[in-house]
Short mmCIF file of C-alpha atoms in Angstrom, two decimals:
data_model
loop_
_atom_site.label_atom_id
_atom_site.label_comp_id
_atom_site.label_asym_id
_atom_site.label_seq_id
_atom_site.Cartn_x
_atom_site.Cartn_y
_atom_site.Cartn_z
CA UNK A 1 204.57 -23.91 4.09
CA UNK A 2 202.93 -20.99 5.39
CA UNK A 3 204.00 -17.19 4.81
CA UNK A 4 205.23 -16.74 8.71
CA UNK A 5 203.06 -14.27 10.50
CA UNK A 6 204.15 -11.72 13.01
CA UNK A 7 202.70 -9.63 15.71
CA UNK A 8 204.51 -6.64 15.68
CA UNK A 9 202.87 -4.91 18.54
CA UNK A 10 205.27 -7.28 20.39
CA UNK A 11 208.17 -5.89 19.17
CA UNK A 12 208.08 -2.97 22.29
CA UNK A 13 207.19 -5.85 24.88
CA UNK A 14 208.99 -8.72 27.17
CA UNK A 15 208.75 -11.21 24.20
CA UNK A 16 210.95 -7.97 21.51
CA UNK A 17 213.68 -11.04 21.19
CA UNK A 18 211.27 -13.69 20.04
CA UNK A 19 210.02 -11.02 17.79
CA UNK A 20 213.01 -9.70 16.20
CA UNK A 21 214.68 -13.16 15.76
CA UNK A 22 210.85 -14.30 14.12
CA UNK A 23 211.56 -10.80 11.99
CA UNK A 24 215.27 -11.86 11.21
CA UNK A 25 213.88 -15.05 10.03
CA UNK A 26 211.46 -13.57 7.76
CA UNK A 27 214.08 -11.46 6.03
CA UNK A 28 216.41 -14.34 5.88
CA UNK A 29 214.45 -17.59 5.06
CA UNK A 30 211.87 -16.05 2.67
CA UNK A 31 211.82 -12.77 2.23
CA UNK A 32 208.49 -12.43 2.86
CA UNK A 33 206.44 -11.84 5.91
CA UNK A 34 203.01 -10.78 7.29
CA UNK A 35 202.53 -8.37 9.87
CA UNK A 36 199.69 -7.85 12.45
CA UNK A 37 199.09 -5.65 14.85
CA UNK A 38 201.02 -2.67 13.42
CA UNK A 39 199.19 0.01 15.02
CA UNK A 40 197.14 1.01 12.09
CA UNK A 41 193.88 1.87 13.10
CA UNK A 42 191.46 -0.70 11.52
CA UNK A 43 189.25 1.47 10.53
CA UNK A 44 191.79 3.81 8.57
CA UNK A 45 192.10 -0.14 6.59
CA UNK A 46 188.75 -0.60 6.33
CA UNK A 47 188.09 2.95 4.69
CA UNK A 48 191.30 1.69 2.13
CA UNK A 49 189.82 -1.24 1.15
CA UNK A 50 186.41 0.41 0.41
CA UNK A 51 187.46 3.52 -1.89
CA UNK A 52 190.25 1.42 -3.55
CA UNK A 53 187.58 -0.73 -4.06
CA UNK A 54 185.03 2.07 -5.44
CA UNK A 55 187.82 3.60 -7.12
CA UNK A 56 188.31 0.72 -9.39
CA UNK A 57 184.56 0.11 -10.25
CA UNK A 58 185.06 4.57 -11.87
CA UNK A 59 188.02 2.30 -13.60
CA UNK A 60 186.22 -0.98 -14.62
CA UNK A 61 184.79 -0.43 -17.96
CA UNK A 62 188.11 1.14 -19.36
CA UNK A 63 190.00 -1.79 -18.30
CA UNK A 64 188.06 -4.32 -19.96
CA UNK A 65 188.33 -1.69 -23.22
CA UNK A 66 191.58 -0.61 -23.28
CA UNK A 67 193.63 -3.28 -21.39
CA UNK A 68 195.74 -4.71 -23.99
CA UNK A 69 195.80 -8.08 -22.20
CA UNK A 70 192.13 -8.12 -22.73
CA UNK A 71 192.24 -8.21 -26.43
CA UNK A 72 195.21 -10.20 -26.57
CA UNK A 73 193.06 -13.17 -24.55
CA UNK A 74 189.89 -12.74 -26.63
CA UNK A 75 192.10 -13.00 -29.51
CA UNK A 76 193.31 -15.98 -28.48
CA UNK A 77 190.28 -17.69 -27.33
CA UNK A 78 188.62 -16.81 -30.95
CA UNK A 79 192.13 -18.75 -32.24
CA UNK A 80 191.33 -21.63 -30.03
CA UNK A 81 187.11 -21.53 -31.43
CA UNK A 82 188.92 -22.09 -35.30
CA UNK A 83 190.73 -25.46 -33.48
CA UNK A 84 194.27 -23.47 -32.89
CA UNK A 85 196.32 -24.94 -29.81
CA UNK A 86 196.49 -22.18 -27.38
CA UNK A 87 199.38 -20.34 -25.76
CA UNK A 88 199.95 -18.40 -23.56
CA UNK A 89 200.02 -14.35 -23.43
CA UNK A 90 203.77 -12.71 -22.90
CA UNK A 91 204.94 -9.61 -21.80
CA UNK A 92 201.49 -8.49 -20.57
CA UNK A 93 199.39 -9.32 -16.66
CA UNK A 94 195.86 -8.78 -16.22
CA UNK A 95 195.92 -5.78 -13.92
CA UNK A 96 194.34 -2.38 -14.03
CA UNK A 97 197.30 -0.47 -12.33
CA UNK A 98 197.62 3.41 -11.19
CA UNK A 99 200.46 4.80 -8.85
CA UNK A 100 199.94 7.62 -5.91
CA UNK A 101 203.15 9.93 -5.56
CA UNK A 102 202.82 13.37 -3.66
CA UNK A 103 204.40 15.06 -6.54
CA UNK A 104 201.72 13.50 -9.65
CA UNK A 105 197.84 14.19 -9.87
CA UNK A 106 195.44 11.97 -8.08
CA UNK A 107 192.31 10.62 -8.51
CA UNK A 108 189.27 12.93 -7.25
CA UNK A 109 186.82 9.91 -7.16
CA UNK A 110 185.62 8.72 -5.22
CA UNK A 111 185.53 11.54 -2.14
CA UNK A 112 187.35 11.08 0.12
CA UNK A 113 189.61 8.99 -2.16
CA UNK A 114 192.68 11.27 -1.64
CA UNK A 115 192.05 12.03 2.15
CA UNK A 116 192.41 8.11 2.85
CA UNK A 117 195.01 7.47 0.85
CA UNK A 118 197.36 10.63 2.33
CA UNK A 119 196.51 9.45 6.08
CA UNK A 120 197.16 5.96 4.77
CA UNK A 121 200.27 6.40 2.92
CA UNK A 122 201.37 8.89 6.35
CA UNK A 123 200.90 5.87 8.71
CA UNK A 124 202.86 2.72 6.20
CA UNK A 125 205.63 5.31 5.76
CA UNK A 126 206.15 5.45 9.74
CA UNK A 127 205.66 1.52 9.67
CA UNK A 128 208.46 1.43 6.76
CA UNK A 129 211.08 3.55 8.97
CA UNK A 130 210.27 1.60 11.74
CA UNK A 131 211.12 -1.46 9.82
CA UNK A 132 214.02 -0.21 8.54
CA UNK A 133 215.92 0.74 11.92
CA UNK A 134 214.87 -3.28 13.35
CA UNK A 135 216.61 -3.77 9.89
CA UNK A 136 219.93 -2.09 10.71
CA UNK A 137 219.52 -3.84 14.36
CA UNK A 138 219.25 -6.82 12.88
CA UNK A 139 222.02 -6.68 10.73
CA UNK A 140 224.88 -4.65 12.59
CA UNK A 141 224.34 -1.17 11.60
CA UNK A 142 224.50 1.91 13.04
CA UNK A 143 221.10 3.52 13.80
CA UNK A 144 220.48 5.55 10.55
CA UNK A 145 222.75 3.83 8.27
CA UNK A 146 219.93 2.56 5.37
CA UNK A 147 217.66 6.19 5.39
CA UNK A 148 221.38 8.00 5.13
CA UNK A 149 222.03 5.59 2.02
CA UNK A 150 218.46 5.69 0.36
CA UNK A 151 218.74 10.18 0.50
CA UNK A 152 222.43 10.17 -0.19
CA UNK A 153 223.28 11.42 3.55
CA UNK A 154 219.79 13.85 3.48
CA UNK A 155 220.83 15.45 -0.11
CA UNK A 156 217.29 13.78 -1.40
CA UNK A 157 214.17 12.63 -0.18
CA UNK A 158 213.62 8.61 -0.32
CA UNK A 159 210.98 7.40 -2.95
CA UNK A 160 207.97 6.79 -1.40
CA UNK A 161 205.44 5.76 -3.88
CA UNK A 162 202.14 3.57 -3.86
CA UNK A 163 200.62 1.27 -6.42
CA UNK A 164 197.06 0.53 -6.50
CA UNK A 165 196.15 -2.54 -8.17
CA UNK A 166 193.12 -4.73 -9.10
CA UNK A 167 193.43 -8.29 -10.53
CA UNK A 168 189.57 -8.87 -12.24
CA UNK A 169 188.26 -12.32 -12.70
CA UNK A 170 189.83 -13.52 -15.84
CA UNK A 171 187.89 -16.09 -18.08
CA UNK A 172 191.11 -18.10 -19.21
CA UNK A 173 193.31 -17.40 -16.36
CA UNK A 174 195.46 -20.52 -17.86
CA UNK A 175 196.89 -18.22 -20.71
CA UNK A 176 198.05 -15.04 -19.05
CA UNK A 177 199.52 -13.74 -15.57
CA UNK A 178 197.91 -11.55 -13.27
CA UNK A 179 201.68 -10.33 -12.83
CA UNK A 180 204.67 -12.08 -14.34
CA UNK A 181 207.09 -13.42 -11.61
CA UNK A 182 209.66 -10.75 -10.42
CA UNK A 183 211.85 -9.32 -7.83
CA UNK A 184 211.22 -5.67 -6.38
CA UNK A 185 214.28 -2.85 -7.73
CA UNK A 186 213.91 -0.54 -4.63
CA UNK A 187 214.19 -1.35 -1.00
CA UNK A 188 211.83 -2.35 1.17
CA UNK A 189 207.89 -2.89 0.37
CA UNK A 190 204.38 -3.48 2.15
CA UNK A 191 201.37 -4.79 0.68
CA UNK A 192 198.47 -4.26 1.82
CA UNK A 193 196.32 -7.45 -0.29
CA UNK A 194 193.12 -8.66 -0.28
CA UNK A 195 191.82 -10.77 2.99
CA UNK A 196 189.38 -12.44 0.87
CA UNK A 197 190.79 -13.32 -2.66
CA UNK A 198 194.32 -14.94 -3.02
CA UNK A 199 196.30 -14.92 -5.93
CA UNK A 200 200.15 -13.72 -4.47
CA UNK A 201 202.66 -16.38 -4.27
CA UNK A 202 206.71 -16.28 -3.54
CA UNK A 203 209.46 -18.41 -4.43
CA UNK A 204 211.08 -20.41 -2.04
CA UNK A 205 214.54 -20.87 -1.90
CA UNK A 206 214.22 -24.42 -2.93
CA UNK A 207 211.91 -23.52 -6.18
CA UNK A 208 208.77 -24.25 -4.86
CA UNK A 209 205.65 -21.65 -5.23
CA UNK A 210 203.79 -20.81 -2.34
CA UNK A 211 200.61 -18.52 -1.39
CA UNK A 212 200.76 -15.34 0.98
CA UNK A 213 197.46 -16.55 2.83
CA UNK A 214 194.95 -13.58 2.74
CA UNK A 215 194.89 -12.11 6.18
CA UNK A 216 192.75 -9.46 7.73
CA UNK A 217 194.16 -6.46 8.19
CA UNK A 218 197.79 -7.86 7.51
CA UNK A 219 200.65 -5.92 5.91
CA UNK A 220 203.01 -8.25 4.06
CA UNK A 221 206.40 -7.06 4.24
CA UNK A 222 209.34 -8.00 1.17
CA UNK A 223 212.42 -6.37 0.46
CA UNK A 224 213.42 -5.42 -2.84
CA UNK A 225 217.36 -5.63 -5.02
CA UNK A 226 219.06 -2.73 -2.91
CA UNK A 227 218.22 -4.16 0.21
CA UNK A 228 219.73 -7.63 -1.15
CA UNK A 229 222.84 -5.24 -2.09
CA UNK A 230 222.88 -3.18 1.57
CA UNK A 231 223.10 -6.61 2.94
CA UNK A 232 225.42 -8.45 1.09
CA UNK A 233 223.38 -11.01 0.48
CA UNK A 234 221.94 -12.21 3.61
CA UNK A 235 218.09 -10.47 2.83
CA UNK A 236 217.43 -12.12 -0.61
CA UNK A 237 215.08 -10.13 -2.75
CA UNK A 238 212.39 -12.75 -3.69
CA UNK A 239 210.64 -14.16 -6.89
CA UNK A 240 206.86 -13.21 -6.57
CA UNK A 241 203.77 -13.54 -8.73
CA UNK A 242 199.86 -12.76 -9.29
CA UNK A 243 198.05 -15.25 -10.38
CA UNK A 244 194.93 -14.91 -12.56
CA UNK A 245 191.96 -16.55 -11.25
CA UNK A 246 188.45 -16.80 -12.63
CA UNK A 247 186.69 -15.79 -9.23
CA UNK A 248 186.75 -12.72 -7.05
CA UNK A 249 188.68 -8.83 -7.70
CA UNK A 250 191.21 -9.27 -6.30
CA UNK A 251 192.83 -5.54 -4.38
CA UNK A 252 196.59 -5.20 -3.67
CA UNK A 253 197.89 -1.66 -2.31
CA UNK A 254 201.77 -2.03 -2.30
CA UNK A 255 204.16 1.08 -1.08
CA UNK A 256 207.31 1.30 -1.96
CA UNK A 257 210.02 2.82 0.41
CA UNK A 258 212.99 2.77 -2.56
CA UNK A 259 216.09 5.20 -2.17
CA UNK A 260 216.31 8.74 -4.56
CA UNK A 261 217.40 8.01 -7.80
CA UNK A 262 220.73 9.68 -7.30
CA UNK A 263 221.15 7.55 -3.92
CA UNK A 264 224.59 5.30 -4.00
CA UNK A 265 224.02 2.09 -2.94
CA UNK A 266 226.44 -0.24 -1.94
CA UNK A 267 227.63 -3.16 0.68
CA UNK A 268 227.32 -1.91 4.13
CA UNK A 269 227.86 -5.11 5.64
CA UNK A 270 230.78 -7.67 5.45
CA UNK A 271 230.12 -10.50 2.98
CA UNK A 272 229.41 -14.19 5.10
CA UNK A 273 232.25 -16.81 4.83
CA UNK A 274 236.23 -16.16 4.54
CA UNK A 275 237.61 -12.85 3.84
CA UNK A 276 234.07 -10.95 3.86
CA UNK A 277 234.89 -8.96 0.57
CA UNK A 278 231.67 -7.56 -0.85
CA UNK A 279 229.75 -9.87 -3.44
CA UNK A 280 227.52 -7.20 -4.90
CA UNK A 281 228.60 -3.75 -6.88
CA UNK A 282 228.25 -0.04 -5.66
CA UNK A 283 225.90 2.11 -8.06
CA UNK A 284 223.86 4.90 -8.13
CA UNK A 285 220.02 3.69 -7.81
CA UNK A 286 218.56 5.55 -11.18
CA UNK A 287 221.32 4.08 -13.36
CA UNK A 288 220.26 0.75 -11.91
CA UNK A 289 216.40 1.28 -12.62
CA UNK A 290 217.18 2.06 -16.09
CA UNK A 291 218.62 -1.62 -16.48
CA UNK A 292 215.63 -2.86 -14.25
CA UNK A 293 212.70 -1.46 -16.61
CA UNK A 294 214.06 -3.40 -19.22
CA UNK A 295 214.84 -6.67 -17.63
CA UNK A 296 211.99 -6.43 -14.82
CA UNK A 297 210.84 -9.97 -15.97
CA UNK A 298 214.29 -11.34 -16.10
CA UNK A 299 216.79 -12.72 -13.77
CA UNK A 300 218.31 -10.43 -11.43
CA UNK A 301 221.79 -11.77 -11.69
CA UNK A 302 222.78 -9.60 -14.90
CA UNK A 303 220.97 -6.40 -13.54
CA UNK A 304 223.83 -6.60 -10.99
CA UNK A 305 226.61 -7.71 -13.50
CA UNK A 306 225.69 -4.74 -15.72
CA UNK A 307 226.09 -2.31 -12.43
CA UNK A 308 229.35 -4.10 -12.00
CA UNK A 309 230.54 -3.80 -15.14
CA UNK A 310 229.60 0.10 -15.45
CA UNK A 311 231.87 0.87 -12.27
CA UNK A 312 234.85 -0.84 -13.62
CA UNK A 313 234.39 1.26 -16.91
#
């Protein structure tokens, strides 16, 4: 099965019902989708890919020293040399990882580096509201209702924060994860990956692992817990990897349009089937990520339970 692709510029055109039932869909069935045609400028993406790209080679030589999955798999290789069965690595991925926020320092190399990223970050944050009011469409809402609930009605500013990643070839990617399997905490997310090097995969609903094909110029679109929560239920956060692979470097830019940490989040939509009670806890977003840090890995189920229990104490 194939990650469904979407051509959003259609979305303002004759075929905007095709589009936002193919959009519905991609919330609903998989939580996952790819979009084209956002009105991006290509060239803004092409600039991205290049100085993420030259950013990481400034990073290269401290990953492969100070990466602790790096020593953990040379470790382990050396065991398997003396005729010890291998295992596999835990609790670490094989990623060289740095975050852009307004508020923190960012890299000054490459130039230019910053400039991009600003005017790139400015442009998926439009995309992101965007997204979010076909979201409230989509599901009932009144026009508004999911920025009110991510700044506690304009008190705060939303999150907005992106991480730049690079996935190296790995020599035994057999024994450790590019990124363990996961759901997202915040709300709603767009990666910008790599058109030539795969490696991203999502959990269907039936248990099977599938690829997000590498796309040109795509952004894939996934919603994290507290959309899963806004809805009730009916948009899923999904289980997603990063595979290791021996061959290419691999580049994922995700952003991540979360609510403030002293946001409330709660049901805003009736529950499906009889009665339509709510099937997922209110709670404030921070006290949520401070369960999610330490369960990140884990399933999501408790996370919620925990919130759940914390309101009735």
């Amino acid at each position: 099965m194939a990650i469904p692709v979407i051509d959003f510029s259609k979305l303002d055109g004759p075929e905007r019902a095709e589009t936002m039932a193919a959009i519905a869909a991609g919330f609903e069935d998989v939580g996952f989708f790819q979009l084209v045609n956002t009105g991006i400028p290509d060239e803004l993406l092409e600039r991205v890919k290049k100085l993420c790209s030259d950013c990481y080679k400034l990073r290269e030589q401290g990953f492969k020293e100070s990466n602790p999955a790096v020593k953990a798999l040379a470790e382990l290789v050396e065991e398997e040399g003396e005729g010890l069965a291998p295992r596999k690595i835990e609790n670490m991925d094989w990623e060289d990882v740095f975050t852009l926020q307004d508020d923190l320092p960012w890299p000054s190399n490459p130039p230019a580096f910053k400039e991009t990223m600003m005017e790139y970050r400015k442009e998926l944050k439009k995309l992101a509201e965007k997204l979010l009011g076909v979201m409230e469409e989509l599901l009932g809402l009144e026009e508004g209702h999911i920025k009110k609930a991510f700044t506690s009605d304009g008190d705060f500013e939303a999150f907005y924060g992106t991480k730049v990643s690079h996935y190296p070839p790995c020599p035994r990617p057999d024994l450790v994860d590019g990124l363990r399997a996961h759901t997202d905490a915040g709300g709603l997310i767009l990666l910008f990956q790599d058109d030539r090097f795969g490696g991203l995969q999502v959990q269907l609903p039936d248990g099977r692992w599938v690829d997000v094909q590498p796309l040109e110029n795509a952004i894939v679109i996934n919603t994290g817990d507290q959309i899963e929560v806004l809805s009730n239920g009916r948009y899923k956060s999904a289980w997603h990897r990063i595979l290791a692979t021996r061959d290419g470097n691999r580049r994922s830019v995700a952003s991540f349009y979360n609510p403030a940490r002293l946001a409330s989040i709660a049901p805003a939509t009736p529950a499906a089937g009889e009665g339509g009670a709510a099937d997922y806890p209110g709670f404030v977003f921070g006290d949520y990520m401070e369960v999610y840090v330490k369960h990140k890995f884990g399933p999501k189920e408790p996370r919620f339970a925990a919130m759940a229990t914390a309101a009735i104490k």
